[in-house]
Coordinates of C-alpha atoms and ligand atoms in Angstrom, one line a residue:
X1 CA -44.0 -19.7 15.4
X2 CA -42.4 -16.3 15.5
X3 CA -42.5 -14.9 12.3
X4 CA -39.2 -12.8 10.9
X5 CA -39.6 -9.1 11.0
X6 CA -38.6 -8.2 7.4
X7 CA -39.6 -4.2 7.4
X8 CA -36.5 -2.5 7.6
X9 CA -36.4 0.0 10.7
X10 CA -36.0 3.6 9.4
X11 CA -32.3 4.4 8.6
X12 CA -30.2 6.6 10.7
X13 CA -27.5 9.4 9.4
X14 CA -24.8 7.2 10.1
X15 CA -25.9 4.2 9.2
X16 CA -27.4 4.9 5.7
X17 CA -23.8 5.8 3.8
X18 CA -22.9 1.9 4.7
X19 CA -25.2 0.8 2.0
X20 CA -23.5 0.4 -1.3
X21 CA -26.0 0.3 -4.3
X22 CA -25.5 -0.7 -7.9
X23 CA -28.2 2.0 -9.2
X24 CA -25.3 4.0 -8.8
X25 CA -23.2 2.5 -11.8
X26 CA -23.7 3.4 -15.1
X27 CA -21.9 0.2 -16.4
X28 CA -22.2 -2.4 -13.8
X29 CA -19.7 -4.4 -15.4
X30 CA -16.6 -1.7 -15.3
X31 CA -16.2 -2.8 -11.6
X32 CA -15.7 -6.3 -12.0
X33 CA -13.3 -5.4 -15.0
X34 CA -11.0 -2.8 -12.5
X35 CA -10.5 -5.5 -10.4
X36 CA -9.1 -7.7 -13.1
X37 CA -6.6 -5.4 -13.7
X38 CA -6.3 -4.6 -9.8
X39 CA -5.1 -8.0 -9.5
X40 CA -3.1 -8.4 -12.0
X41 CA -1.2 -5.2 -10.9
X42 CA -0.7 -6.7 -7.3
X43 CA 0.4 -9.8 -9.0
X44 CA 3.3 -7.7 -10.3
X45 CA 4.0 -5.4 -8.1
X46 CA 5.1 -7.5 -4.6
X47 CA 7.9 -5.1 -3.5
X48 CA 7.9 -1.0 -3.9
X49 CA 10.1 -0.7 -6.9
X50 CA 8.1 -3.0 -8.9
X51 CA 5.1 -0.7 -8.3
X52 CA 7.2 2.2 -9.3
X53 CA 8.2 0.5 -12.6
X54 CA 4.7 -0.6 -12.6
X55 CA 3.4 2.7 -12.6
X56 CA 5.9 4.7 -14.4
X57 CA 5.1 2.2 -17.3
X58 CA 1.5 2.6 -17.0
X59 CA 1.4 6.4 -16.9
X60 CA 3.7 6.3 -20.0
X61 CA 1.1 4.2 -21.8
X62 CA -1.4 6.8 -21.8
X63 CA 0.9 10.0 -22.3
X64 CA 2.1 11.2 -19.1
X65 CA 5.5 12.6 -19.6
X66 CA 8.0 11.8 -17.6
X67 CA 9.7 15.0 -15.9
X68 CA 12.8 13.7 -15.2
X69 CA 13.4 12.8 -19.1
X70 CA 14.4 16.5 -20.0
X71 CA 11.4 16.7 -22.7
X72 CA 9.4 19.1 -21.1
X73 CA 6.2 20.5 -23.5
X74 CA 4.7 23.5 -22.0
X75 CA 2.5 22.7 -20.1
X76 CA -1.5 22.7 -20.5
X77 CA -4.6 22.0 -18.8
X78 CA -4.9 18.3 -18.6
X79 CA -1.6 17.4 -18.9
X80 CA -0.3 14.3 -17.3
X81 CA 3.3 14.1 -15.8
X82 CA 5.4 12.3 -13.3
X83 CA 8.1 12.0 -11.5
X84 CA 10.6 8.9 -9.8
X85 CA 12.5 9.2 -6.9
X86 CA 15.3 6.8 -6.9
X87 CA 13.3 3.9 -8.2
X88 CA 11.1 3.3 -4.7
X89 CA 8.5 6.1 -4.7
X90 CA 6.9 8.6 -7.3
X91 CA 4.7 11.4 -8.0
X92 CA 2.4 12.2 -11.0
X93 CA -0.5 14.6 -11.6
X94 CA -2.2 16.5 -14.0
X95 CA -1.6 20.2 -15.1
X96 CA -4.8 22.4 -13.9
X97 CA -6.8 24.8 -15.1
X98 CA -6.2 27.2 -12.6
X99 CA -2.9 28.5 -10.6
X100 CA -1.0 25.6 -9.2
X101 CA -0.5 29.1 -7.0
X102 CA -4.3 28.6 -5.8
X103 CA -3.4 25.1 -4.5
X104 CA -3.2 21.5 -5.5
X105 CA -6.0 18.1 -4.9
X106 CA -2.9 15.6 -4.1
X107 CA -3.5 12.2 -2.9
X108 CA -1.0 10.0 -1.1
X109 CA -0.5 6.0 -0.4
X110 CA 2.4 4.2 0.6
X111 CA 3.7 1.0 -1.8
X112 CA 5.8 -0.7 0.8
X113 CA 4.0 -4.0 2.3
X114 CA 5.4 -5.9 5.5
X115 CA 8.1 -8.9 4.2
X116 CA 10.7 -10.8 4.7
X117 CA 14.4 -9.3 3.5
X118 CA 17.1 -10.8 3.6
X119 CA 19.7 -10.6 5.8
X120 CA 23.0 -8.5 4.8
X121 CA 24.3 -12.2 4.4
X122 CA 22.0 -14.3 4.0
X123 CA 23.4 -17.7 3.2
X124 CA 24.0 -20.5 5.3
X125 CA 24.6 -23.9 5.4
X126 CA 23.6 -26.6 8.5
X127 CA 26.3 -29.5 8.9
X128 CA 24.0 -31.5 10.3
X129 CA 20.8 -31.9 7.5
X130 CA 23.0 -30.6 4.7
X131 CA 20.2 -28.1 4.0
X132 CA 20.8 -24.6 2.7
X133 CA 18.9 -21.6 4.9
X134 CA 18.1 -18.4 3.9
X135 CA 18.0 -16.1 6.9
X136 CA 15.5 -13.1 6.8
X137 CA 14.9 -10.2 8.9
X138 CA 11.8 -9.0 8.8
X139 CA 10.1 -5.7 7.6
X140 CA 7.5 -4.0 9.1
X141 CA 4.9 -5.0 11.8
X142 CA 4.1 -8.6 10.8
X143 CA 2.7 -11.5 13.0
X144 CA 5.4 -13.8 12.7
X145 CA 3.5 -17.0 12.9
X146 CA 1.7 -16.2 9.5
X147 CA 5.0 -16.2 7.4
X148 CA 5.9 -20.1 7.8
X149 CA 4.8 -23.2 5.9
X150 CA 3.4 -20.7 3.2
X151 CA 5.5 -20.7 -0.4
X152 CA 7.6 -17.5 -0.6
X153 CA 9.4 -16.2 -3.7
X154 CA 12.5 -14.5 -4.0
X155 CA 11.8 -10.2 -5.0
X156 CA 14.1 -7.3 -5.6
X157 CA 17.1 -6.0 -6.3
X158 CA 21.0 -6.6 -7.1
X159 CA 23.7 -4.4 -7.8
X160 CA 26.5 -6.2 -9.2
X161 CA 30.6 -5.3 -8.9
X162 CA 30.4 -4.9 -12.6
X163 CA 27.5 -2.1 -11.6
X164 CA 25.0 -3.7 -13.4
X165 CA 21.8 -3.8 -11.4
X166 CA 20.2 -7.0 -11.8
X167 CA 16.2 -7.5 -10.9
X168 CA 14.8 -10.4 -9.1
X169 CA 11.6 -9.9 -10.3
X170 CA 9.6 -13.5 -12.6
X171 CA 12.1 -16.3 -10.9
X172 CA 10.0 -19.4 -9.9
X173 CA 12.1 -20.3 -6.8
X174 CA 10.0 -21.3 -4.3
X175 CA 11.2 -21.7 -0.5
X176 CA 9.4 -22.2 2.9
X177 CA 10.0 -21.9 6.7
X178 CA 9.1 -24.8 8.4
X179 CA 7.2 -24.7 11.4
X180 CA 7.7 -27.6 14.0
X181 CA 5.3 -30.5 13.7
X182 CA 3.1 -31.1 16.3
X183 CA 3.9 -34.1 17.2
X184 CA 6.8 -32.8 18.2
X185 CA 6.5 -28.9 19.5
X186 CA 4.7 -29.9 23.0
X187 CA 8.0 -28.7 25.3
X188 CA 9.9 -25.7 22.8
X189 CA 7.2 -24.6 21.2
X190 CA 3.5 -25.1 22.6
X191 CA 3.5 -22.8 25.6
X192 CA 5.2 -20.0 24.1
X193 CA 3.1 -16.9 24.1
X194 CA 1.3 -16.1 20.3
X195 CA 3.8 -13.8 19.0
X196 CA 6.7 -15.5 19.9
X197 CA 5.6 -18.8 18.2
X198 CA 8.1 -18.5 15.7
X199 CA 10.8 -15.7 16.7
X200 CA 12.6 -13.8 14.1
X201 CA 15.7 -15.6 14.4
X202 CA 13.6 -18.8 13.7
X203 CA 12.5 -16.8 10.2
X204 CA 14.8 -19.0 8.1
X205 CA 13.5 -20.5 4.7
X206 CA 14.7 -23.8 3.2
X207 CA 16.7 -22.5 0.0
X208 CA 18.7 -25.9 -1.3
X209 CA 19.8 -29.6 -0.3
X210 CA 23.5 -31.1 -0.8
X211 CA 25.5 -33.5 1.0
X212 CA 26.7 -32.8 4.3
X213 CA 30.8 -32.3 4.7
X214 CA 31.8 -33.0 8.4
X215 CA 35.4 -31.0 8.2
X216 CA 34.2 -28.4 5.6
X217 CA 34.4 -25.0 7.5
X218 CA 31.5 -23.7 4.9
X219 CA 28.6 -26.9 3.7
X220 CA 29.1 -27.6 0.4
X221 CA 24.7 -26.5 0.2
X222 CA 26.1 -23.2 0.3
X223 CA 28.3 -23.4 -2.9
X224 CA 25.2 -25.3 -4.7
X225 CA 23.4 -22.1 -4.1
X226 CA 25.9 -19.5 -4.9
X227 CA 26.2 -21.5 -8.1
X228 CA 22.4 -21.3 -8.6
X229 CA 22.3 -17.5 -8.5
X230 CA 25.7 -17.1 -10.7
X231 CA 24.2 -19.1 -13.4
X232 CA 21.2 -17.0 -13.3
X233 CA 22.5 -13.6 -12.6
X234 CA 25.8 -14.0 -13.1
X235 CA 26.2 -12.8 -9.1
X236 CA 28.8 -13.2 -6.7
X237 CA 28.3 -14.0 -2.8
X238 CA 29.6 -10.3 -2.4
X239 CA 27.4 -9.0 -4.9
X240 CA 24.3 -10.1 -2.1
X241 CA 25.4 -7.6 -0.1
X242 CA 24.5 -4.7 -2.3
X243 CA 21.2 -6.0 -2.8
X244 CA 17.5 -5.1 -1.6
X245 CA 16.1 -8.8 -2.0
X246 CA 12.7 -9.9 -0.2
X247 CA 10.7 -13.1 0.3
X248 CA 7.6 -12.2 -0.2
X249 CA 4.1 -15.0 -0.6
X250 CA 4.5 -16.5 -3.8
X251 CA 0.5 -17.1 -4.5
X252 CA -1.6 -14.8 -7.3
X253 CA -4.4 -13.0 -5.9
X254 CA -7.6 -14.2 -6.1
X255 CA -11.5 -13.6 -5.7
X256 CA -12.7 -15.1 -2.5
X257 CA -15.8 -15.9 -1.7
X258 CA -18.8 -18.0 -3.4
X259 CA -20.5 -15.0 -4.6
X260 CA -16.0 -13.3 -5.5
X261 CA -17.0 -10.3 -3.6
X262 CA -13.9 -9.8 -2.3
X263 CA -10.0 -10.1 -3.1
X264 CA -7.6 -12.1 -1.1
X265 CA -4.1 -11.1 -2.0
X266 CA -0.6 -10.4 -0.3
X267 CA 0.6 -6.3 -0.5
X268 CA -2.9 -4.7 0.0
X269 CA -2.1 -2.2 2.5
X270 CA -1.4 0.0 0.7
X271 CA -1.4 -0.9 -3.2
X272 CA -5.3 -0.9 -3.2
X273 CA -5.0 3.0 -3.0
X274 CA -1.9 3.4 -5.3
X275 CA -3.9 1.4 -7.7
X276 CA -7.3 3.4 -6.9
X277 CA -5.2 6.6 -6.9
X278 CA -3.9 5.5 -10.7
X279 CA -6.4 4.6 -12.3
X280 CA -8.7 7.4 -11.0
X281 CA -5.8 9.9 -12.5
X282 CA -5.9 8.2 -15.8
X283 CA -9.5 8.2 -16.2
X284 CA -10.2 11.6 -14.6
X285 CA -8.9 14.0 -17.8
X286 CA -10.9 16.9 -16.8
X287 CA -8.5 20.0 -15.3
X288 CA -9.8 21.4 -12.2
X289 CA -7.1 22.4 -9.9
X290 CA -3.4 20.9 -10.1
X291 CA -4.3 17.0 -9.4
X292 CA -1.4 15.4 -7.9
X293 CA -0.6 11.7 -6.6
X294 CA 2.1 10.9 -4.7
X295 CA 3.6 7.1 -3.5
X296 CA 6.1 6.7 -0.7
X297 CA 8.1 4.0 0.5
X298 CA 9.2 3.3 3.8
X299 CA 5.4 3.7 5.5
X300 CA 5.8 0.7 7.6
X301 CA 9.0 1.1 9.3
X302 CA 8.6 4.7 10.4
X303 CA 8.5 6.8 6.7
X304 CA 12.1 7.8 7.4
X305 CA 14.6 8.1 4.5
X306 CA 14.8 9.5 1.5
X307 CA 12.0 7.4 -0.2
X308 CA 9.7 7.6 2.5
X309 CA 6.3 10.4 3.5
X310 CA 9.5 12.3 6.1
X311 CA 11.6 13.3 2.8
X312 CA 11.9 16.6 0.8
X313 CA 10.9 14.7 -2.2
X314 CA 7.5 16.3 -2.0
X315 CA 9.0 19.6 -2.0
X316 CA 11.3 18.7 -4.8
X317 CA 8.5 17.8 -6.8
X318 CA 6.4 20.6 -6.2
X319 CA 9.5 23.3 -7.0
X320 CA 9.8 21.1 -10.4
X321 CA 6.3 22.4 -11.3
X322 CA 7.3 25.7 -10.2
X323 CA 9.8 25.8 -12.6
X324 CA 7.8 24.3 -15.6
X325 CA 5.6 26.8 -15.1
X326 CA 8.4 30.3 -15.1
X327 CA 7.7 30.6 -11.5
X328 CA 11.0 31.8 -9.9
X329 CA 10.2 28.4 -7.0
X330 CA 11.5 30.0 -3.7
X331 CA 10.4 28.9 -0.7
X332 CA 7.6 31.6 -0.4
X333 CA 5.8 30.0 -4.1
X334 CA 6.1 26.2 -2.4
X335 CA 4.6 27.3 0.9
X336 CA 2.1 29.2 -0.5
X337 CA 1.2 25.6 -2.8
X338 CA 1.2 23.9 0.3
X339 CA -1.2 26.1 2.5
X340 CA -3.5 25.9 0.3
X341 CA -3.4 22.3 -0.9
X342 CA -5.8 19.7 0.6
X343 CA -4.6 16.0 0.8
X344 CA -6.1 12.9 1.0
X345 CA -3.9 10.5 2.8
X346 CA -5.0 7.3 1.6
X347 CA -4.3 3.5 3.3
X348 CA -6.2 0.6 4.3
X349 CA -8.5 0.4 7.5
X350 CA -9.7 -2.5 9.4
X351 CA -13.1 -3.6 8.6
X352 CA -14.7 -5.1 11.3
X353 CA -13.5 -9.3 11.5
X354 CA -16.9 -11.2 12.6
X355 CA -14.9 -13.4 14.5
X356 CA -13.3 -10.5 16.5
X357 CA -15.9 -8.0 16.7
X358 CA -15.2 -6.9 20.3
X359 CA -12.2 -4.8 19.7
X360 CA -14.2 -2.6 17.6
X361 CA -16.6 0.0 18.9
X362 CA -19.1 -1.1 16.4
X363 CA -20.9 2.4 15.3
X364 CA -17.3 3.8 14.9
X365 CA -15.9 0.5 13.2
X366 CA -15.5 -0.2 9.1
X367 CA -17.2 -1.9 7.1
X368 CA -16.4 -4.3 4.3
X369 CA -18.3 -3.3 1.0
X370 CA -20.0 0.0 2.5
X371 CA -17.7 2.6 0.9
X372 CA -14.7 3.6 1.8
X373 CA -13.8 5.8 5.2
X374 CA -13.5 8.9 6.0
X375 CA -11.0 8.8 9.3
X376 CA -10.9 11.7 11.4
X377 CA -7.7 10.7 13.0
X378 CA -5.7 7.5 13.6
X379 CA -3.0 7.5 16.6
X380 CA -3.5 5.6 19.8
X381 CA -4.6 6.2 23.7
X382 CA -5.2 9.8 23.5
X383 CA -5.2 10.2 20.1
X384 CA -1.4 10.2 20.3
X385 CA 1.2 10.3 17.2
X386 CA -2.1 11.7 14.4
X387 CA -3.6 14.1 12.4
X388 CA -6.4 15.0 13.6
X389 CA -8.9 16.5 10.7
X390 CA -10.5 19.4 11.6
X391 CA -14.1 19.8 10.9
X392 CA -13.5 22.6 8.1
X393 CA -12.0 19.5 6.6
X394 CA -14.3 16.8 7.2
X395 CA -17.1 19.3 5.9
X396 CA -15.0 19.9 2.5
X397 CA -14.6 16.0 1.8
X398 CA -18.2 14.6 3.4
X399 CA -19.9 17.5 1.1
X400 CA -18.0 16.7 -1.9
X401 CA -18.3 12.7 -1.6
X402 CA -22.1 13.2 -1.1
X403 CA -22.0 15.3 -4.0
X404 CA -20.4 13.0 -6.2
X405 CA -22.6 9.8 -5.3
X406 CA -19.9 8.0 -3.3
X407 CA -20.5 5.8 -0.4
X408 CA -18.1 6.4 2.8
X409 CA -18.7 5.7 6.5
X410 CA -16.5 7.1 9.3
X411 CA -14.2 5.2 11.3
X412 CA -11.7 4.9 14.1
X413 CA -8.9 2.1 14.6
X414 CA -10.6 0.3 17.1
X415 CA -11.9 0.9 20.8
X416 CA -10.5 3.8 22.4
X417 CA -7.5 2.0 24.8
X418 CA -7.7 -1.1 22.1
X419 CA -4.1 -0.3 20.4
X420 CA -3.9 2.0 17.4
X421 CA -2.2 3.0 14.4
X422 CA -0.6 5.8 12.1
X423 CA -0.6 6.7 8.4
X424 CA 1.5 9.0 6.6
X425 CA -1.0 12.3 7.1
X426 CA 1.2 13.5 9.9
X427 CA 4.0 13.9 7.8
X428 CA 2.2 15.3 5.2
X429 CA 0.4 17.8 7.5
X430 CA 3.5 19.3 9.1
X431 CA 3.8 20.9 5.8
X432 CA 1.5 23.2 6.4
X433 CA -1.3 21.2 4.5
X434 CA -4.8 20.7 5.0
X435 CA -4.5 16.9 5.5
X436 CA -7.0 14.0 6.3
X437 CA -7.4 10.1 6.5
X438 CA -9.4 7.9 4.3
X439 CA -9.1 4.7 3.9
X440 CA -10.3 1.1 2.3
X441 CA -11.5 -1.3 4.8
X442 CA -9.4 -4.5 5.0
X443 CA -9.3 -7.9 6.6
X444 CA -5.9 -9.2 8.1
X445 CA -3.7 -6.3 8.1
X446 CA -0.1 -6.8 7.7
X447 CA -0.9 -10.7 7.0
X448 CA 0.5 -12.4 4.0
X449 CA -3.0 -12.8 2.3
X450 CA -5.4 -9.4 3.4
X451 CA -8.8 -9.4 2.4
X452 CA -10.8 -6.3 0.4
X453 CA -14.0 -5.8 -0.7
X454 CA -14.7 -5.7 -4.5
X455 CA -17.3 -2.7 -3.9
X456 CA -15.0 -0.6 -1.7
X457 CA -12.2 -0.6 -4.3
X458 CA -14.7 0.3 -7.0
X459 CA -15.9 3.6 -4.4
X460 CA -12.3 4.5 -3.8
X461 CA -11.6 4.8 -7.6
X462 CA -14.5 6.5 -7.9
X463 CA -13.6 8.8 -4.8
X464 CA -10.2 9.8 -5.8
X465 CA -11.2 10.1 -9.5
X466 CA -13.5 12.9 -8.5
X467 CA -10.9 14.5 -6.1
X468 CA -9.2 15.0 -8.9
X469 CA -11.2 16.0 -11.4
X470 CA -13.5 18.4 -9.4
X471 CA -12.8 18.7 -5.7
X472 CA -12.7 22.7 -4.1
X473 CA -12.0 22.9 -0.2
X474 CA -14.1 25.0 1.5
X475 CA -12.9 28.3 2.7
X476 CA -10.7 27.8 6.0
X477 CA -11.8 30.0 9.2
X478 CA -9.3 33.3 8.6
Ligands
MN501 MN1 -0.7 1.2 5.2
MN502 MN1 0.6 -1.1 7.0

């Protein structure tokens, strides 16, 4: 019999970071306790604005003022403070200890998550079945197939004629899209090609019953619903069509796994960093340089608009500070801010999937629960549509994770021709900021319930929480 070899071989430098130790935690229970409050943030927070709210409230909680409100206190070393755009993305920091002149540690992450939204008008009503639809288009790049036969809940946001603006936020409506059995799919639906096997038209949730009307030019279903909403929001079918309103997966996150290593929940990508990014501000008082977090919306249809990574709202922010600090804020303070700023742009990764290992080159590939990534650059093919870290950069954030006892491991996309992928650091780096990628390794990205390891979220708190508190880039070439 062939006995097991159980002496480890000698580890190699880029194997060794993958292992994730618990000597390394002074209490071993305060990661099991984050995540407890991890998922009861994601539980809340299923579209962008909630986050925001989320977040803003939060911050509040534990003294950041908010910059907007007109109370401004002069501002001192350790100072928290933050700042909404338009209700779908924000920005908070701490004062510093030195010149916000000198530069700032800011972080970013994206709170937008692939969905469902409705359509403009939504509501429909089929004479035949007497059934009332709800007819979506969807957000971002999703795989179609996931979204049916799953419960969805209704999310978001109406603006009334009356101009009261009305959040769908704790209903317990729950609706579906029904798939074809398969008893029955064999001709229209069984030789389709995977993505097509629901189309987006077909994206259409049951929302009501009522019985059918044969001359009505509108089903009566469709009253039933309009009636449902009034009584609850006190809406009108025209009100729907000033409204930002989402289905999203109606199920609470959850630990998965017989030993709960890891957390299955919908809206990962990318609240697991604004939630690292949080709480690492929160718990990270010390004032080093400026610490600064910023959350966009929009990441996963482009980052255009004024919410999302393309907008001025950066710059807005950052002449704010200007300001509260008697600086004059022209454009020569802010650039000089930038230049000298380095950024973390922060957003999930895919960790290798065991049962689709091949699309990975292995030693360049993520894994769950070793730490989380540094990513030289994302893109695809040639490295097209990235920001590609220098290695002034890399140096700066591999030296200063080391330092600080946290476990990362580098990582690329996938194989080299495989297909690819972009983050916000682009946008960010055309700034004129040092910018680079890290990431949390994630199972399932973009599906309605992604998968993340327990002991990566616990690294990226402790990661960013560090940033902040005591990060210094090292000198760039002259
Ligand atoms: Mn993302
Ligand atoms: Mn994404």
């Amino acid at each position: 019999m062939v006995k097991p070899n159980l002496k480890r071989k000698p580890m190699e430098p880029h194997t060794w970071k993958r292992r994730w130790s618990r000597e390394k935690i002074d209490d071993p229970s305060l990661p099991e306790r984050m995540c407890e409050e991890y998922k009861s943030f994601l539980d809340t927070c299923r579209t962008e604005r909630e986050c925001v709210q989320r977040i803003g409230g939060i911050l509040s909680e534990h003294g950041f003022i908010d910059l907007a409100s007109g109370q401004r206190p002069p501002p001192r070393p350790g100072l928290g403070f933050y700042m909404i755009n338009r209700g779908s993305g924000i920005a908070f920091g701490r004062v510093g200890s030195t010149d916000i002149m000198e530069g700032t540690n800011i972080l970013a992450f994206h709170m937008d998550s692939p969905r469902l939204d409705l359509k403009p008008l939504p509501l429909d009503g089929d004479a035949d079945t007497g059934l009332g639809l709800i007819r979506t288009h969807y957000y971002g790049g999703i795989k179609k197939y996931h979204w049916v036969n799953i419960p969805l809940t209704m999310r978001g946001t109406i603006r009334r004629s009356d101009g009261v603006t009305i959040d769908v936020a704790k209903d317990r409506w729950t609706f579906v899209i029904p798939d074809l059995e398969p008893h029955l799919s064999h001709k229209v639906q069984d030789h389709r090609k995977l993505p097509d096997g629901i189309t987006g038209e077909e994206l259409v949730a049951l929302a009501a019953q009522a019985g059918v009307d044969e001359d009505a030019e509108r089903q009566p279903v469709v009253g039933a619903m309009l009636r449902a909403l009034s009584e609850r929001y006190g809406t009108t079918e025209e009100d729907l069509i000033s409204s930002d309103l989402c289905l999203v997966p109606e199920y609470p996150p959850r630990d998965v796994g017989l030993d709960r290593g890891l957390i299955g929940a919908y809206g990962q990508d990318d609240r697991v960093s604004a939630f690292c990014a949080l709480k690492g501000m929160i718990d990270t008082p010390e004032a080093g340089r400026w610490a600064l977090a910023i959350g966009f919306d929009k990441e996963e249809i482009g980052s255009d608009g004024p919410t999302g990574a393309k907008s001025a709202f950066l710059e807005s922010f950052i002449y704010g500070l200007l300001e509260w600090m008697g600086r004059p804020g022209s454009r020569r303070e802010l650039n000089s801010v930038m230049s000298r700023s380095f950024c973390i742009s922060s957003d999930v990764k895919a960790a290798v999937n065991p049962i689709f290992k091949g699309v990975h080159d292995i030693q360049n590939a993520a894994r769950a629960g070793s730490g989380i990534t540094i990513t030289k650059y994302t893109g695809s093919g040639g490295k097209v549509g990235t920001n590609d870290a220098s290695a002034e950069m890399v140096y700066s954030l591999r030296s200063h994770l080391n330092g600080n006892g946290v476990a990362w491991q580098m990582q690329e996309t996938g194989k080299v021709d495989e297909g690819g992928g972009g983050t916000v650091a682009r946008f960010l780096a055309s700034r004129n900021m040092d910018v680079i990628d890290v990431g949390i390794p994630l199972f399932s990205m973009h599906s309605k319930y992604e998968v993340v390891s327990k002991a990566d979220i616990y690294m990226a708190y402790r990661a960013f929480g560090t940033f902040f508190g005591n990060f210094r880039p090292s000198r760039p070439p002259s």
